[in-house]
XYZ file of C-alpha atoms in Angstrom:
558
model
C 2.242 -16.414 -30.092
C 0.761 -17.757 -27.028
C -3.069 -16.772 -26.923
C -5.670 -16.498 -24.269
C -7.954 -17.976 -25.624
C -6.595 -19.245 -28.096
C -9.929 -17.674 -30.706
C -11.752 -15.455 -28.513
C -15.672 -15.468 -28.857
C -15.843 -11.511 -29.797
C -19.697 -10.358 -29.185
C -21.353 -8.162 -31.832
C -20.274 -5.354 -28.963
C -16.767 -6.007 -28.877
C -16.114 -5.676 -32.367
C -13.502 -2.762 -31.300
C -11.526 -5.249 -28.720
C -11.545 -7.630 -31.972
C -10.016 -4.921 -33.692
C -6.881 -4.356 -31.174
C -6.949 -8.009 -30.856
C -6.346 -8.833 -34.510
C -3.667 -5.634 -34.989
C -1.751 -7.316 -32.192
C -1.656 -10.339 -33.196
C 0.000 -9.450 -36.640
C 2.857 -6.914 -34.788
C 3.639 -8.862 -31.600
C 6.573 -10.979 -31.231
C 5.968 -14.897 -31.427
C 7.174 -14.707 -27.695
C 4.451 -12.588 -26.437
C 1.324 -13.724 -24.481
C -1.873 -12.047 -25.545
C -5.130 -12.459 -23.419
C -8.630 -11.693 -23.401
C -11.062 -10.143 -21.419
C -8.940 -11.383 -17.830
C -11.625 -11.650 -15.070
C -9.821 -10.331 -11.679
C -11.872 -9.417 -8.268
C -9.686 -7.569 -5.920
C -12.230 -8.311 -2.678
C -15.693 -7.977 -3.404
C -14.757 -5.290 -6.689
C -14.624 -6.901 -9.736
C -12.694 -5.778 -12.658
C -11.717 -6.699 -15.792
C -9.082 -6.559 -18.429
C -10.154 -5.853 -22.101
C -6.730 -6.692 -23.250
C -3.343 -7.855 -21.455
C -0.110 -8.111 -23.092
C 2.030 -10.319 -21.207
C 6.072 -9.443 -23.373
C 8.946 -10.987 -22.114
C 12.087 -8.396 -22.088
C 9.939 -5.723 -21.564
C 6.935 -5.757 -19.384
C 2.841 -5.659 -19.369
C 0.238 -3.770 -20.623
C -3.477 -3.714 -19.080
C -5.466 -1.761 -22.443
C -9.203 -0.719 -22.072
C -10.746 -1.058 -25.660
C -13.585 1.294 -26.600
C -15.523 1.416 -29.486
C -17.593 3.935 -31.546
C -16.651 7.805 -31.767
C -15.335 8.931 -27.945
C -14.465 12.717 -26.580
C -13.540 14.436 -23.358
C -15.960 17.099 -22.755
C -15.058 20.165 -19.075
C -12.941 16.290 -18.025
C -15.977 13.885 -18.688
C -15.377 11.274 -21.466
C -18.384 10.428 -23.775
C -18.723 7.422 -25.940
C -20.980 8.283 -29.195
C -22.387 5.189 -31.958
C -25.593 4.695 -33.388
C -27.880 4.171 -30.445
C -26.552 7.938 -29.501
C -24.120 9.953 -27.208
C -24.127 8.242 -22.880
C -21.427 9.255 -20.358
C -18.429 6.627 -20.054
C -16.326 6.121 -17.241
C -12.734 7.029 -17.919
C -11.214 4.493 -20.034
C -7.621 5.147 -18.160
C -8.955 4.920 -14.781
C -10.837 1.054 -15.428
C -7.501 0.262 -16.651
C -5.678 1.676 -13.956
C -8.002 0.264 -11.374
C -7.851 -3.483 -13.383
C -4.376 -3.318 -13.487
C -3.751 -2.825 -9.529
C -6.668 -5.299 -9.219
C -4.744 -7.915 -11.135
C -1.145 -7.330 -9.634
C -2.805 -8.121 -5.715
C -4.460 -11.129 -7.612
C -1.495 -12.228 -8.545
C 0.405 -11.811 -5.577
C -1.842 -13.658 -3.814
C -1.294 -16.832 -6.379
C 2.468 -16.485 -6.629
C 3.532 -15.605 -3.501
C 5.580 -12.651 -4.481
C 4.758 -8.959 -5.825
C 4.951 -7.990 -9.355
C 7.435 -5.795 -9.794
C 7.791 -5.400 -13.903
C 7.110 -2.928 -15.731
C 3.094 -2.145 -15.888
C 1.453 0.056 -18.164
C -1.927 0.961 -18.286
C -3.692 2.141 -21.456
C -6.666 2.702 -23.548
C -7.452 1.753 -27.067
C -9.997 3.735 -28.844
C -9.668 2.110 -32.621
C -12.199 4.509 -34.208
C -11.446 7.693 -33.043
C -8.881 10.451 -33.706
C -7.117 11.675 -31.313
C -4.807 14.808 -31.311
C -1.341 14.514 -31.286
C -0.575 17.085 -28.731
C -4.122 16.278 -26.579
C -3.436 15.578 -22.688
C -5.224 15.304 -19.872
C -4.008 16.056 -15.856
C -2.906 12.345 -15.314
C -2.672 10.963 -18.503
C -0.241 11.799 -21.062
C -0.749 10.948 -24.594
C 1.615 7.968 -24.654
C -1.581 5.825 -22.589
C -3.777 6.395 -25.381
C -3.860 3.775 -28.999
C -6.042 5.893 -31.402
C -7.549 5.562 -34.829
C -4.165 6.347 -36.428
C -2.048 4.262 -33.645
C -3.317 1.207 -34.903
C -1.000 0.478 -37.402
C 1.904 0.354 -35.191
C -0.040 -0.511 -31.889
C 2.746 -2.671 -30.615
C 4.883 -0.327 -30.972
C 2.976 2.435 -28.713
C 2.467 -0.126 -26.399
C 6.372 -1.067 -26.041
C 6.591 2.646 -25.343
C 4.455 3.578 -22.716
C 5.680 0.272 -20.940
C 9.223 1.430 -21.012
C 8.457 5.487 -20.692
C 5.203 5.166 -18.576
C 5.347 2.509 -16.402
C 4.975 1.673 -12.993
C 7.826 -0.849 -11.711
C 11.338 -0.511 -12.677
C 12.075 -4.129 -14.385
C 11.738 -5.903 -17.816
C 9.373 -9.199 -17.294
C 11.257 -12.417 -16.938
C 10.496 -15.037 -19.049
C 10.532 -17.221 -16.147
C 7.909 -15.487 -14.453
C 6.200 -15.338 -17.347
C 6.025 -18.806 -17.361
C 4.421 -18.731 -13.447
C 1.868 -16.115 -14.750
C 0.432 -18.668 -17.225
C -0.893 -21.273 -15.983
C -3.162 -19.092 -13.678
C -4.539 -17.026 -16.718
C -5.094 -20.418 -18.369
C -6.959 -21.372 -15.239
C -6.813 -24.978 -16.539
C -8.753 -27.192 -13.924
C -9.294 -30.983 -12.848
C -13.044 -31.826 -13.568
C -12.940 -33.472 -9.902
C -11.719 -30.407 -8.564
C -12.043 -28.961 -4.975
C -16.010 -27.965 -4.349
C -14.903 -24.542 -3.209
C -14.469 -23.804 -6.603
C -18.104 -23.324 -7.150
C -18.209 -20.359 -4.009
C -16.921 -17.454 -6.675
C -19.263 -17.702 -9.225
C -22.363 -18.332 -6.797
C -21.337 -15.182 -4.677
C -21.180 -13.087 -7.623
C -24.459 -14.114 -8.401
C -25.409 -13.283 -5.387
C -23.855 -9.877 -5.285
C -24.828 -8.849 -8.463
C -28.962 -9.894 -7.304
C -28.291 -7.896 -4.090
C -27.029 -4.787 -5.975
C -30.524 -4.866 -8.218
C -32.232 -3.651 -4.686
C -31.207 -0.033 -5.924
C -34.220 0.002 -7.771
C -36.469 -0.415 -3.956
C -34.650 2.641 -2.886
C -34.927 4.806 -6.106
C -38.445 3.951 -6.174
C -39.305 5.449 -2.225
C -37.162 8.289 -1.974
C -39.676 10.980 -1.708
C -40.795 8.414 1.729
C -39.084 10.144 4.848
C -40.058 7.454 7.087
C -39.899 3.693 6.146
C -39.766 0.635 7.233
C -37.889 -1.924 5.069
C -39.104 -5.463 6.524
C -37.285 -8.513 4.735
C -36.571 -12.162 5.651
C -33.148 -12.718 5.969
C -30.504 -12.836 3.211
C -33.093 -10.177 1.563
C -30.201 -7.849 1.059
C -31.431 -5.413 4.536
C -27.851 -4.170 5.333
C -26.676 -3.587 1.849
C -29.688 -1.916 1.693
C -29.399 0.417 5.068
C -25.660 1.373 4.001
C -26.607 2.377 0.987
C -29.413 4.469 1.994
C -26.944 6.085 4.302
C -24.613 6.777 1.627
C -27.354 8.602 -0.683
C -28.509 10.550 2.784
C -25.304 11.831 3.162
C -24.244 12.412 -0.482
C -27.370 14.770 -0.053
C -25.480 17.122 2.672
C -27.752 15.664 5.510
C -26.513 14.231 9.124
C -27.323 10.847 9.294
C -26.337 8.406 12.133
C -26.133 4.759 10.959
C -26.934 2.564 13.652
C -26.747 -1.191 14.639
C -26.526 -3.315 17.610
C -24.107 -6.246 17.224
C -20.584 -5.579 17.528
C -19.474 -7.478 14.630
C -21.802 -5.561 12.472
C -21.499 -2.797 13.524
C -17.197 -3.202 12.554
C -18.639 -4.311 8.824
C -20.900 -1.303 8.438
C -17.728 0.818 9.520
C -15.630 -0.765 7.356
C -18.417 -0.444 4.624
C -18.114 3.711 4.780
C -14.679 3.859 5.185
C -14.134 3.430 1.570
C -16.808 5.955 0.227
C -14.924 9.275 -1.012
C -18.183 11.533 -0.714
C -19.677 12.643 2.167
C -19.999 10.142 5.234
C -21.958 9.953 8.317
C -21.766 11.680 11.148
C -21.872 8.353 13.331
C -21.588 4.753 12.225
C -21.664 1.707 15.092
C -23.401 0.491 17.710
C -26.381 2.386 19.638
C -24.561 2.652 22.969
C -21.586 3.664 21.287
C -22.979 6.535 19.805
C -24.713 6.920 23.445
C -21.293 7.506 25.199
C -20.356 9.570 22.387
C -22.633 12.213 23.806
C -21.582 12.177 27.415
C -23.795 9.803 28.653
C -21.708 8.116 31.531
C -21.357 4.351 31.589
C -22.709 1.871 33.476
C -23.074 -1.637 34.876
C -26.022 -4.141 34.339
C -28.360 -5.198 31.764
C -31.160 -2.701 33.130
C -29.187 0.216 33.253
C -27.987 -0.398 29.810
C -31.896 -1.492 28.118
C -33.774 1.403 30.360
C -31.648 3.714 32.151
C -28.885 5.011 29.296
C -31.467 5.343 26.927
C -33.598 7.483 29.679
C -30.237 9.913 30.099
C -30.532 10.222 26.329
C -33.203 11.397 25.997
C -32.868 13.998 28.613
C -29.710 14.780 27.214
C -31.589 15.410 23.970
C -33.471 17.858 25.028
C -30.406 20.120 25.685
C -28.287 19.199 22.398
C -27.305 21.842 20.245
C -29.129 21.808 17.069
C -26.090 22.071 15.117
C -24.906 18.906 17.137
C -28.477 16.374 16.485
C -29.184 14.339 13.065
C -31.475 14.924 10.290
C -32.105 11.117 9.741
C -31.129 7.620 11.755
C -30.703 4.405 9.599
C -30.913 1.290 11.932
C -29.918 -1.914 10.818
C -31.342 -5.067 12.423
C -34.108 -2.962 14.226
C -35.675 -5.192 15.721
C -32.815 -5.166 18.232
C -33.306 -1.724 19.378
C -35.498 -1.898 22.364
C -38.682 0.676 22.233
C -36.636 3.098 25.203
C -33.929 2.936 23.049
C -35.993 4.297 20.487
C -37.073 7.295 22.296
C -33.924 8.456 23.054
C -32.525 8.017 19.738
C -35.294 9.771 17.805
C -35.132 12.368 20.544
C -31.881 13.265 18.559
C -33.419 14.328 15.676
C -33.579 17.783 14.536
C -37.389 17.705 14.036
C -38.420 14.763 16.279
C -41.697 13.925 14.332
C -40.842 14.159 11.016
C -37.213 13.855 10.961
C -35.941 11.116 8.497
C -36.063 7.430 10.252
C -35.669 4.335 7.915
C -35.428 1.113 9.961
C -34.110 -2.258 8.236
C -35.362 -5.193 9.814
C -36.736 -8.906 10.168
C -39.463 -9.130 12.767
C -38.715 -13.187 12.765
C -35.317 -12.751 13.907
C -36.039 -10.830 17.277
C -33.511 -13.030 18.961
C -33.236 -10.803 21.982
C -36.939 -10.848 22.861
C -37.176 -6.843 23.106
C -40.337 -6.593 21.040
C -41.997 -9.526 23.010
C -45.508 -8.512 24.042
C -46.206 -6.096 26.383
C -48.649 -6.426 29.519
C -51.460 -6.165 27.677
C -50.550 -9.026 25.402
C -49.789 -6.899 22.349
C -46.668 -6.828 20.684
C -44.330 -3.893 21.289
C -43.250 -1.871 17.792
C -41.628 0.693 18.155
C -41.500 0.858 14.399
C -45.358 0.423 13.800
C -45.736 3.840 12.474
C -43.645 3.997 9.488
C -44.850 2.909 5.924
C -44.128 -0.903 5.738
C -42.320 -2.322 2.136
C -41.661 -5.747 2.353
C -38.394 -7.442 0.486
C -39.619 -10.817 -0.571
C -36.917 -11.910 -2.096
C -33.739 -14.003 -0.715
C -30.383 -12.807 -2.381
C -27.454 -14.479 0.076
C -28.057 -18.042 -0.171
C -28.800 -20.942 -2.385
C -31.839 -22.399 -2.737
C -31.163 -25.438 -0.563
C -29.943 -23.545 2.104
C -32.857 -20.978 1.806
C -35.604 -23.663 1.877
C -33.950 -25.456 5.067
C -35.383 -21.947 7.159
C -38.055 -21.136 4.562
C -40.648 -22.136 7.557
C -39.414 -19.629 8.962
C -39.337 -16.843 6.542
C -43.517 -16.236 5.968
C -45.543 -17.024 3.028
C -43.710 -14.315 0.482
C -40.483 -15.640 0.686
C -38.953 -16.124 -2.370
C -35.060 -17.794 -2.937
C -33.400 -15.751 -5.853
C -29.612 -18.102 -5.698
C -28.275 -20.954 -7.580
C -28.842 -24.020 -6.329
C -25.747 -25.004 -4.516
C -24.248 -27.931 -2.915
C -26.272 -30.148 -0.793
C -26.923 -29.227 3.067
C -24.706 -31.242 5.521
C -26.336 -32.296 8.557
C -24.468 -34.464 10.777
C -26.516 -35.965 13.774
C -24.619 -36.426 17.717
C -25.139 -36.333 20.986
C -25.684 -32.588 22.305
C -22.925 -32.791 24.359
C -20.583 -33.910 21.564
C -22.086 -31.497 18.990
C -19.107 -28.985 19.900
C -16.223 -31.417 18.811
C -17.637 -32.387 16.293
C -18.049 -29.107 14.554
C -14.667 -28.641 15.284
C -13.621 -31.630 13.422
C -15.816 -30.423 10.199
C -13.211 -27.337 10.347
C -10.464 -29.383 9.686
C -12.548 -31.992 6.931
C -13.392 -28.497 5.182
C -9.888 -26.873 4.674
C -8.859 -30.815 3.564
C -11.841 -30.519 0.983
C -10.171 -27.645 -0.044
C -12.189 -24.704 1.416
C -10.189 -21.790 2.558
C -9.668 -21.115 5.881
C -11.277 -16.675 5.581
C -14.430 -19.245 4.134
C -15.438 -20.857 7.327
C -17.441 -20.073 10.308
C -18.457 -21.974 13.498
C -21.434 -20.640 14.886
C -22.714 -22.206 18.027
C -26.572 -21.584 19.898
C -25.498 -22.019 23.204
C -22.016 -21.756 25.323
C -19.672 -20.121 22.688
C -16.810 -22.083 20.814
C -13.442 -22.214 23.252
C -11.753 -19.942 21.148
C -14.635 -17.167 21.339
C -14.328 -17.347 25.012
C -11.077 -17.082 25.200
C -11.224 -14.094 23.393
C -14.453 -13.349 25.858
C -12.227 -13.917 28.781
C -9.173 -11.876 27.552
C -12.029 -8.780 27.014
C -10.158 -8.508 23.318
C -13.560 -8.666 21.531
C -12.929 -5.595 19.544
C -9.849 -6.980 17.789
C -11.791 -10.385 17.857
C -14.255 -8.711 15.159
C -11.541 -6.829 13.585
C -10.000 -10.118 12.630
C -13.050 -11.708 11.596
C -13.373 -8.892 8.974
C -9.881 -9.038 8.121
C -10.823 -12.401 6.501
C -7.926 -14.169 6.833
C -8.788 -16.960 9.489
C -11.726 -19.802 10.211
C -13.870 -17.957 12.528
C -15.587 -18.891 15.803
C -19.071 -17.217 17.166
C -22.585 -17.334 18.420
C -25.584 -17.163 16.606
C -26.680 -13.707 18.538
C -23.537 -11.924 17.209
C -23.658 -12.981 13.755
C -26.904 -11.426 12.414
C -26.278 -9.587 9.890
C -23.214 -11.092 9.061
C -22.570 -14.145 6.655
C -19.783 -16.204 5.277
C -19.554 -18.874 2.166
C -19.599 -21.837 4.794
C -21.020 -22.124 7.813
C -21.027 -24.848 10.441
C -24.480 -24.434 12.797
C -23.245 -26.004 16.095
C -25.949 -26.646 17.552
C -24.756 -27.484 21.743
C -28.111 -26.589 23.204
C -30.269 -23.366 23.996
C -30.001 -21.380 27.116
C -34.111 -20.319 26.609
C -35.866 -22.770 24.284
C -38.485 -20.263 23.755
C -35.700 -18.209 22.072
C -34.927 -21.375 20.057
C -36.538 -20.908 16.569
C -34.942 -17.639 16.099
C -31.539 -18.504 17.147
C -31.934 -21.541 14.526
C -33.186 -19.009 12.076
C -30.515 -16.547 12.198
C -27.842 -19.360 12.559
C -28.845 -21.283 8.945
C -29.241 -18.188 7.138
C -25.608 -17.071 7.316
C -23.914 -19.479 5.231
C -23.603 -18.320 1.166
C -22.465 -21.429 -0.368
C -22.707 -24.402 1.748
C -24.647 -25.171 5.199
C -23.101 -27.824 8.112
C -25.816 -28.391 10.810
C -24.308 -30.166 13.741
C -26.068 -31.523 16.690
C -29.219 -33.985 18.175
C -31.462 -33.891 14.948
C -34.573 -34.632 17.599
C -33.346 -31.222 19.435
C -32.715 -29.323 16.507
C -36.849 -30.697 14.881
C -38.306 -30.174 18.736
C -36.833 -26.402 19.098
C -36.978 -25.492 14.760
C -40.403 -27.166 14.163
C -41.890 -29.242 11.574
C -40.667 -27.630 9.097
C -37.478 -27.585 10.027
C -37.254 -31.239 10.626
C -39.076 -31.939 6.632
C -36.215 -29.920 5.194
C -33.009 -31.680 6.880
C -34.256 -34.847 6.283
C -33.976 -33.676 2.389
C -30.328 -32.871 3.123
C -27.526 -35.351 3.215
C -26.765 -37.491 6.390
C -23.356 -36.467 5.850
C -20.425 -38.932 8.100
C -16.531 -37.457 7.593
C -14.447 -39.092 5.795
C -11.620 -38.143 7.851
């Protein structure tokens, strides 16, 4: 029999999986393939399979193994051992939700859709079971009981032929395709994208620890969340959304940036609970109301806001919000403020939680005022700082570090070394283009890159620009299936595993050590800074110029 591992490492807590593993292994056929705890992300969702029975002639078997005494109380399964009785998810549904997970991982390795046979199961080797026990959605013949594990092969060759999805038996041929990507044999001098998985889950699995911030303040109806950037702020804002609504109130979830505003959009589309009542971009949710459009930067920074905010005044209360979540808040201009608090139900103590990075106010909004003091809009809502940086590795963190304040603190693995690759300003765009090409050679994927420049955008952005197809510009960027090509200003927020800084000049050097801020900070797994290294230390600072000369003077080898 061909095993996967060949002698799994069983844990003292998977003492039941050993259990299925071992019966298995004694009633199988020599000609089926047994594996082990299969690791399978279908996009950012990661899943895994307890046990997968790979049998040629008939077809597959995804099993969830649990151990200790388990029951189905009013449709809620409980797991029961020594340490005491805990909710458990249903054991059918992670196998359900592993197995779809594994056939779109596989048809993105192969080339082709699965279409055996493809049962999905649960194993529970220490409880009983009723013979006649069912469940809406699950008849008996999914579940491998106390008393089923003497002739465990057997069940399973049943509910793959009675309860399957897919109408085939599994070809040993395509067996044979399956392996070697289960295996997941490797070259030692493999391609260095193959480090970007296990550093984003890393990274992931940090950011989704900031639960505990928000479980800690949610008796605070106003707040202020002030972070550095990778510091987890959106995951943070959409979540806080999601746990708003859940609650039955209206919440509006606002950003500024196009792109980001697409992500957090694409963010609630998958919850199943209650949504918001608005998700996008401030003047979107402006027009939404009957505001009119109009032309200009002023009319768009003073006057819509303005007709807002009388609008406000004559909403329906039925029709105005309970709470506003901004992302990136330090893009909303103080008028635009105003009129979006104006559509609160209870304008001075309706909910308001703002997510923001005062260093990154790219778009000047909050620059001092005529008396020389700095313009907050926010200022009045209790302050709690996220220290800690959760997107990046550490050497890409410490290259903007001087730009992050004392408290920063870099969380990631350490990564691959920065790239900085020093040209003439006026060359700096070609370049970067060339370092697309060097990349997907390397062996990065295409959906891994993005070209970010500071000052006239990237020819394909402007042709995109020129064509006015911006919307289905960010619609493919979150598609993820392409390189991608942008400008610093309309990636905050935003982030991919590589990033190539193109550096081609500023429009307003004063604006300079933000754009150069926002513009390092986006890349997960490895950093390409492109451009005049004296322009790049002159507009980032000292700091700045100490930490690129720690990265690698990096010259294609193309």
């Amino acid at each position: 029999m061909h095993c996967i591992p060949d002698e799994p490492d069983f844990q003292d807590g998977q003492l039941a999986e050993k259990a299925l593993w071992d019966a298995l292994r004694a009633q199988l056929p020599d000609d089926v393939v047994l594996a082990h705890s299969v690791q399978v992300r279908h996009g950012r969702a990661e899943h895994e399979i307890d046990i997968l029975v790979l049998w040629p002639g008939v077809g597959l078997a995804a099993i969830e193994v649990k151990g200790g005494l388990v029951s189905v109380e009013k449709g809620q399964w409980y797991q029961s051992d020594r340490t005491g009785k805990r909710k458990l998810p249903s054991p059918i549904a992670q196998a359900q939700g592993a197995q779809h997970a594994f056939k779109d991982w596989l048809k993105d390795r192969l080339g082709s859709s699965l279409t055996s046979r493809f049962a999905y199961m649960a194993c529970l080797p220490y409880t009983t079971v009723p013979a006649d026990w069912q469940m809406a959605g699950i008849p008996r013949g999914l579940i491998i009981d106390q008393a089923g594990m003497s002739n465990c092969a057997v069940l399973i060759r049943h509910a793959i032929e009675k309860e399957a999805q897919g109408g085939s038996a599994l070809a040993a041929k395509y067996l044979g395709r399956i392996i070697p990507h289960l295996s997941g044999d490797f070259d030692p001098d493999s391609s260095p994208a193959g480090d970007a998985d296990e550093l984003e889950a890393r990274q992931d699995q940090l950011t989704e620890r900031q639960k505990v911030l928000l479980n800690s303040t949610r008796a605070i109806p106003r707040a202020r969340f002030v972070g550095g950037a990778g510091s987890g702020k959106t995951w943070l804002a959409v979540e806080k959304a999601r746990r708003l609504a859940k609650d039955g109130q209206r919440v509006g979830l606002f950003c500024y940036n196009k792109g980001l505003a697409e992500h957090l959009r694409r963010e609630v589309s998958t919850w199943r609970q209650a949504k918001p009542v608005f998700v996008g971009e401030f003047h979107e949710y402006v027009r939404s109301l009957g505001v009119p459009d109009g032309t200009g930067q002023e009319y768009f920074d003073q006057e819509m806001p303005r007709l807002l905010k009388q609008l406000a005044a004559h909403l329906p209360v039925e029709a105005k919000l309970d709470v506003v979540v901004v992302d990136e808040a330090q893009d909303f201009a103080p008028l635009w403020w105003e009129g979006l608090l104006a559509c609160l139900k209870k304008a001075d103590d309706g909910g308001v939680f703002a997510f923001m990075d005062e260093r990154q106010n790219v778009y000047g909004r909050w620059d001092a005022g005529t008396a020389g003091t700095s313009v907050d809009p926010t200022a009045n809502l209790v302050t709690l700082h996220i220290d800690e940086n959760l997107r990046n590795t550490k050497r890409i963190a410490h290259t903007f570090r001087g730009f992050s304040g004392e408290h920063f603190l870099p969380r990631g693995g350490d990564g691959l070394p920065v790239r900085v690759i020093d040209c003439a300003t006026e060359d700096a765009l070609d370049v970067a283009s060339d370092c697309v090409d060097v990349l997907i050679e390397e062996g990065w994927a295409r959906n891994q890159i993005a070209l970010l420049t500071t000052k006239e955008r990237h020819p394909v952005h402007q042709e995109a620009f020129e064509a006015n197809v911006i919307s289905e510009y960010w619609q493919a960027f979150h598609d993820d299936d392409a390189e991608f090509y942008g400008h610093v200003l309309g990636f905050k927020g935003l982030e991919r595993s590589v990033v190539i800084l193109c550096v081609n000049g500023f429009k307003n050097m004063a604006r300079a050590p933000e754009q150069l801020y926002v513009g390092l900070s986006r890349a997960r797994c490895l950093l390409m800074v492109v451009g005049d290294q004296k322009l790049i230390a002159e507009a980032g600072g000292r700091d700045l110029e100490l930490a690129l000369g720690r990265a690698d003077i990096w010259v294609s080898s193309a």
